[in-house]
mmCIF file of C-alpha atoms in Angstrom:
data_model
loop_
_atom_site.group_PDB
_atom_site.id
_atom_site.type_symbol
_atom_site.label_atom_id
_atom_site.label_comp_id
_atom_site.label_asym_id
_atom_site.label_seq_id
_atom_site.Cartn_x
_atom_site.Cartn_y
_atom_site.Cartn_z
ATOM 1 C CA MET A 1 55.498 -157.235 -63.593
ATOM 2 C CA ARG A 2 55.288 -157.935 -67.374
ATOM 3 C CA GLU A 3 51.447 -157.359 -68.822
ATOM 4 C CA PHE A 4 51.163 -160.732 -69.944
ATOM 5 C CA VAL A 5 51.878 -162.420 -66.850
ATOM 6 C CA TYR A 6 48.442 -161.304 -64.969
ATOM 7 C CA PRO A 7 45.951 -162.240 -67.847
ATOM 8 C CA GLU A 8 47.497 -165.595 -68.495
ATOM 9 C CA MET A 9 47.576 -166.966 -65.374
ATOM 10 C CA MET A 10 44.077 -165.159 -64.439
ATOM 11 C CA VAL A 11 42.752 -167.333 -67.748
ATOM 12 C CA HIS A 12 44.309 -170.661 -68.475
ATOM 13 C CA VAL A 13 44.202 -171.918 -64.535
ATOM 14 C CA PRO A 14 40.788 -171.950 -63.914
ATOM 15 C CA MET A 15 40.406 -172.871 -68.332
ATOM 16 C CA CYS A 16 43.010 -175.870 -68.035
ATOM 17 C CA THR A 17 41.248 -176.671 -64.155
ATOM 18 C CA HIS A 18 37.846 -177.178 -65.995
ATOM 19 C CA LYS A 19 37.323 -180.377 -67.996
ATOM 20 C CA ALA A 20 35.878 -179.226 -70.599
ATOM 21 C CA PRO A 21 34.794 -175.698 -70.498
ATOM 22 C CA GLN A 22 32.481 -174.073 -73.125
ATOM 23 C CA ASN A 23 31.118 -170.918 -71.574
ATOM 24 C CA VAL A 24 33.192 -168.081 -69.830
ATOM 25 C CA LEU A 25 32.163 -165.029 -68.453
ATOM 26 C CA VAL A 26 34.630 -162.307 -68.022
ATOM 27 C CA ILE A 27 33.481 -159.862 -65.516
ATOM 28 C CA SER A 28 35.716 -157.028 -66.165
ATOM 29 C CA ASN A 29 35.530 -153.231 -67.088
ATOM 30 C CA ALA A 30 38.561 -153.604 -69.000
ATOM 31 C CA PRO A 31 38.192 -157.121 -70.428
ATOM 32 C CA GLU A 32 40.714 -156.912 -73.971
ATOM 33 C CA SER A 33 43.510 -159.073 -72.619
ATOM 34 C CA LEU A 34 41.266 -161.857 -70.850
ATOM 35 C CA GLN A 35 39.106 -161.930 -73.628
ATOM 36 C CA LYS A 36 42.738 -162.348 -76.309
ATOM 37 C CA GLU A 37 43.127 -165.570 -73.392
ATOM 38 C CA VAL A 38 40.051 -166.602 -73.633
ATOM 39 C CA ALA A 39 40.189 -166.681 -77.170
ATOM 40 C CA ARG A 40 42.983 -169.004 -77.553
ATOM 41 C CA HIS A 41 40.762 -171.921 -75.843
ATOM 42 C CA GLU A 42 38.760 -172.982 -79.268
ATOM 43 C CA GLY A 43 34.996 -173.565 -79.080
ATOM 44 C CA VAL A 44 34.935 -171.367 -75.938
ATOM 45 C CA VAL A 45 31.611 -168.723 -75.935
ATOM 46 C CA VAL A 46 32.966 -165.560 -74.193
ATOM 47 C CA VAL A 47 30.575 -163.312 -72.291
ATOM 48 C CA HIS A 48 31.298 -160.534 -70.978
ATOM 49 C CA ALA A 49 29.640 -158.361 -67.904
ATOM 50 C CA PRO A 50 31.190 -155.176 -66.394
ATOM 51 C CA ALA A 51 32.431 -155.235 -62.641
ATOM 52 C CA SER A 52 28.946 -154.594 -61.672
ATOM 53 C CA LEU A 53 26.332 -156.619 -59.208
ATOM 54 C CA GLU A 54 23.634 -155.411 -61.783
ATOM 55 C CA ALA A 55 25.353 -156.489 -65.044
ATOM 56 C CA LEU A 56 26.192 -160.122 -63.024
ATOM 57 C CA ARG A 57 22.371 -160.226 -62.130
ATOM 58 C CA GLU A 58 21.311 -160.726 -65.524
ATOM 59 C CA VAL A 59 23.511 -163.515 -66.353
ATOM 60 C CA ALA A 60 21.117 -166.986 -66.544
ATOM 61 C CA ASP A 61 21.511 -169.360 -63.643
ATOM 62 C CA GLY A 62 23.897 -172.477 -64.365
ATOM 63 C CA SER A 63 25.082 -170.700 -68.168
ATOM 64 C CA VAL A 64 28.881 -170.554 -67.269
ATOM 65 C CA ASP A 65 31.139 -172.900 -67.224
ATOM 66 C CA VAL A 66 34.495 -170.886 -66.151
ATOM 67 C CA VAL A 67 34.132 -167.177 -64.653
ATOM 68 C CA ILE A 68 36.892 -164.785 -64.581
ATOM 69 C CA CYS A 69 36.390 -161.953 -62.421
ATOM 70 C CA GLU A 70 37.901 -158.585 -61.842
ATOM 71 C CA ALA A 71 34.891 -157.472 -59.742
ATOM 72 C CA ASP A 72 34.967 -156.603 -55.949
ATOM 73 C CA VAL A 73 33.466 -160.012 -54.628
ATOM 74 C CA ASP A 74 31.288 -159.826 -51.475
ATOM 75 C CA ALA A 75 28.678 -161.886 -50.231
ATOM 76 C CA ALA A 76 26.152 -160.767 -52.995
ATOM 77 C CA VAL A 77 28.931 -161.427 -55.934
ATOM 78 C CA ALA A 78 29.789 -164.856 -54.539
ATOM 79 C CA GLY A 79 26.150 -165.480 -54.644
ATOM 80 C CA HIS A 80 25.444 -164.706 -57.983
ATOM 81 C CA ILE A 81 28.767 -166.038 -59.209
ATOM 82 C CA ASN A 82 27.833 -169.513 -57.776
ATOM 83 C CA ARG A 83 24.055 -168.715 -59.333
ATOM 84 C CA VAL A 84 25.556 -168.354 -63.078
ATOM 85 C CA LEU A 85 28.163 -171.259 -62.768
ATOM 86 C CA SER A 86 27.567 -174.694 -63.971
ATOM 87 C CA GLU A 87 27.342 -177.701 -61.192
ATOM 88 C CA ASP A 88 30.872 -177.603 -61.978
ATOM 89 C CA GLY A 89 32.034 -174.417 -62.638
ATOM 90 C CA VAL A 90 35.576 -172.619 -61.884
ATOM 91 C CA VAL A 91 35.813 -168.909 -61.236
ATOM 92 C CA SER A 92 39.669 -166.927 -61.034
ATOM 93 C CA MET A 93 39.530 -163.732 -59.132
ATOM 94 C CA ARG A 94 41.228 -160.750 -57.159
ATOM 95 C CA HIS A 95 41.125 -160.568 -54.037
ATOM 96 C CA THR A 96 42.993 -158.698 -51.549
ATOM 97 C CA SER A 97 46.843 -159.185 -50.156
ATOM 98 C CA LEU A 98 47.529 -162.633 -48.380
ATOM 99 C CA GLU A 99 48.835 -160.582 -45.926
ATOM 100 C CA GLU A 100 45.299 -159.102 -45.032
ATOM 101 C CA VAL A 101 44.571 -162.038 -43.010
ATOM 102 C CA GLN A 102 40.572 -160.335 -41.676
ATOM 103 C CA ALA A 103 39.700 -159.300 -45.006
ATOM 104 C CA ASN A 104 40.622 -162.908 -46.672
ATOM 105 C CA THR A 105 39.224 -164.981 -43.721
ATOM 106 C CA VAL A 106 35.641 -163.040 -44.400
ATOM 107 C CA LEU A 107 35.956 -164.161 -47.977
ATOM 108 C CA LEU A 108 36.781 -167.262 -47.670
ATOM 109 C CA GLY A 109 34.225 -168.277 -45.513
ATOM 110 C CA VAL A 110 31.554 -166.680 -47.795
ATOM 111 C CA LEU A 111 33.152 -168.827 -50.941
ATOM 112 C CA GLY A 112 33.189 -171.757 -48.472
ATOM 113 C CA ASN A 113 29.209 -171.362 -48.629
ATOM 114 C CA TYR A 114 29.284 -172.260 -52.453
ATOM 115 C CA PHE A 115 32.887 -173.948 -53.317
ATOM 116 C CA LYS A 116 34.349 -177.334 -52.762
ATOM 117 C CA VAL A 117 37.862 -176.206 -53.466
ATOM 118 C CA ILE A 118 38.968 -172.542 -52.983
ATOM 119 C CA MET A 119 42.909 -171.961 -52.789
ATOM 120 C CA PRO A 120 45.055 -168.847 -53.611
ATOM 121 C CA TYR A 121 48.039 -168.705 -56.219
ATOM 122 C CA ARG A 122 50.815 -167.036 -56.590
ATOM 123 C CA LEU A 123 51.970 -164.728 -59.808
ATOM 124 C CA ALA A 124 55.285 -163.722 -60.561
ATOM 125 C CA ASN A 125 55.480 -160.416 -58.360
ATOM 126 C CA GLU A 126 54.217 -162.550 -55.127
ATOM 127 C CA GLU A 127 50.625 -161.234 -55.848
ATOM 128 C CA THR A 128 48.119 -164.178 -55.832
ATOM 129 C CA LEU A 129 44.679 -164.489 -57.460
ATOM 130 C CA LEU A 130 41.967 -166.922 -56.097
ATOM 131 C CA LEU A 131 40.558 -169.845 -57.358
ATOM 132 C CA ALA A 132 37.049 -171.475 -56.267
ATOM 133 C CA SER A 133 35.548 -174.591 -57.740
ATOM 134 C CA LYS A 134 32.984 -176.366 -57.260
ATOM 135 C CA GLY A 135 34.284 -180.064 -58.035
ATOM 136 C CA ASN A 136 37.673 -179.975 -59.528
ATOM 137 C CA HIS A 137 40.939 -179.396 -57.900
ATOM 138 C CA PRO A 138 43.130 -177.276 -59.835
ATOM 139 C CA THR A 139 46.565 -179.448 -59.548
ATOM 140 C CA ALA A 140 44.794 -182.699 -59.366
ATOM 141 C CA ASP A 141 42.971 -182.071 -62.040
ATOM 142 C CA ILE A 142 44.863 -180.139 -64.541
ATOM 143 C CA ASN A 143 44.172 -180.783 -68.294
ATOM 144 C CA LEU A 144 47.530 -181.375 -69.130
ATOM 145 C CA HIS A 145 46.843 -181.750 -73.001
ATOM 146 C CA ARG A 146 44.504 -178.435 -72.941
ATOM 147 C CA ALA A 147 47.377 -176.682 -71.143
ATOM 148 C CA ASP A 148 49.873 -178.554 -73.701
ATOM 149 C CA MET A 149 48.301 -176.899 -76.913
ATOM 150 C CA LEU A 150 47.959 -173.683 -76.467
ATOM 151 C CA ASP A 151 49.966 -171.653 -78.500
ATOM 152 C CA GLY A 152 51.593 -167.758 -78.154
ATOM 153 C CA LEU A 153 52.164 -168.091 -74.772
ATOM 154 C CA GLU A 154 54.845 -166.138 -72.739
ATOM 155 C CA TYR A 155 54.313 -167.123 -68.974
ATOM 156 C CA TYR A 156 51.733 -169.861 -68.664
ATOM 157 C CA ASN A 157 52.549 -173.261 -68.877
ATOM 158 C CA THR A 158 51.956 -176.993 -67.314
ATOM 159 C CA ASP A 159 54.628 -176.539 -65.058
ATOM 160 C CA ILE A 160 53.832 -172.918 -63.752
ATOM 161 C CA HIS A 161 50.259 -173.929 -63.261
ATOM 162 C CA PRO A 162 50.644 -176.513 -60.271
ATOM 163 C CA ALA A 163 53.924 -174.666 -58.841
ATOM 164 C CA ALA A 164 51.464 -171.459 -58.779
ATOM 165 C CA PHE A 165 49.530 -173.001 -56.101
ATOM 166 C CA ALA A 166 52.367 -173.774 -53.864
ATOM 167 C CA MET A 167 52.544 -171.361 -50.156
ATOM 168 C CA PRO A 168 55.230 -170.505 -47.640
ATOM 169 C CA ASN A 169 54.618 -172.160 -44.583
ATOM 170 C CA TYR A 170 53.900 -168.608 -43.113
ATOM 171 C CA ILE A 171 50.546 -168.635 -45.270
ATOM 172 C CA ARG A 172 49.467 -171.917 -44.696
ATOM 173 C CA LYS A 173 49.683 -171.523 -41.148
ATOM 174 C CA THR A 174 47.698 -168.608 -40.917
ATOM 175 C CA TYR A 175 44.855 -170.195 -43.246
ATOM 176 C CA LEU A 176 45.025 -173.881 -41.901
ATOM 177 C CA GLY A 177 41.250 -174.560 -41.760
ATOM 178 C CA ILE A 178 40.232 -171.748 -43.920
ATOM 179 C CA ILE A 179 41.395 -172.518 -48.007
ATOM 180 C CA ARG A 180 39.745 -175.882 -49.060
ATOM 181 C CA ASN A 181 42.338 -178.029 -50.959
#
């Protein structure tokens, strides 16, 4: 997979799903490529935290609109992400392959305690990321104006955004009632 696909999809999908993101938290041990993509959005304050529970504990309650998370997410991490997100917050995260149904069922169940929308989305190489939102729907509420105004992108665009959420029938059937869309 080309190196630009992952950071563009990890950042711009949640950034163009949230109505008006102002504060972004990047949870990563190597945040440079993600921070570069967030910087394409004018007027956004970016904070970085290492991929650890201890670093996440230091972030103020309700202070973040979008979380870009490369940490392993378990119940404790999910609880802290929920705590730091604003009322209409959105998070994108890495997760186990959708072929790992048991692991994903547990994660999706935990996230279901905090988020109204929980949807996997595909990268160009069949790998998936996960978007969870407290309010906005990633395909119904995409901010087309913001997505269209991003310059210099190699992969992400307003057509890729909703298309990335299309899942084959075997995935839809396997996760029926677990994925919240």
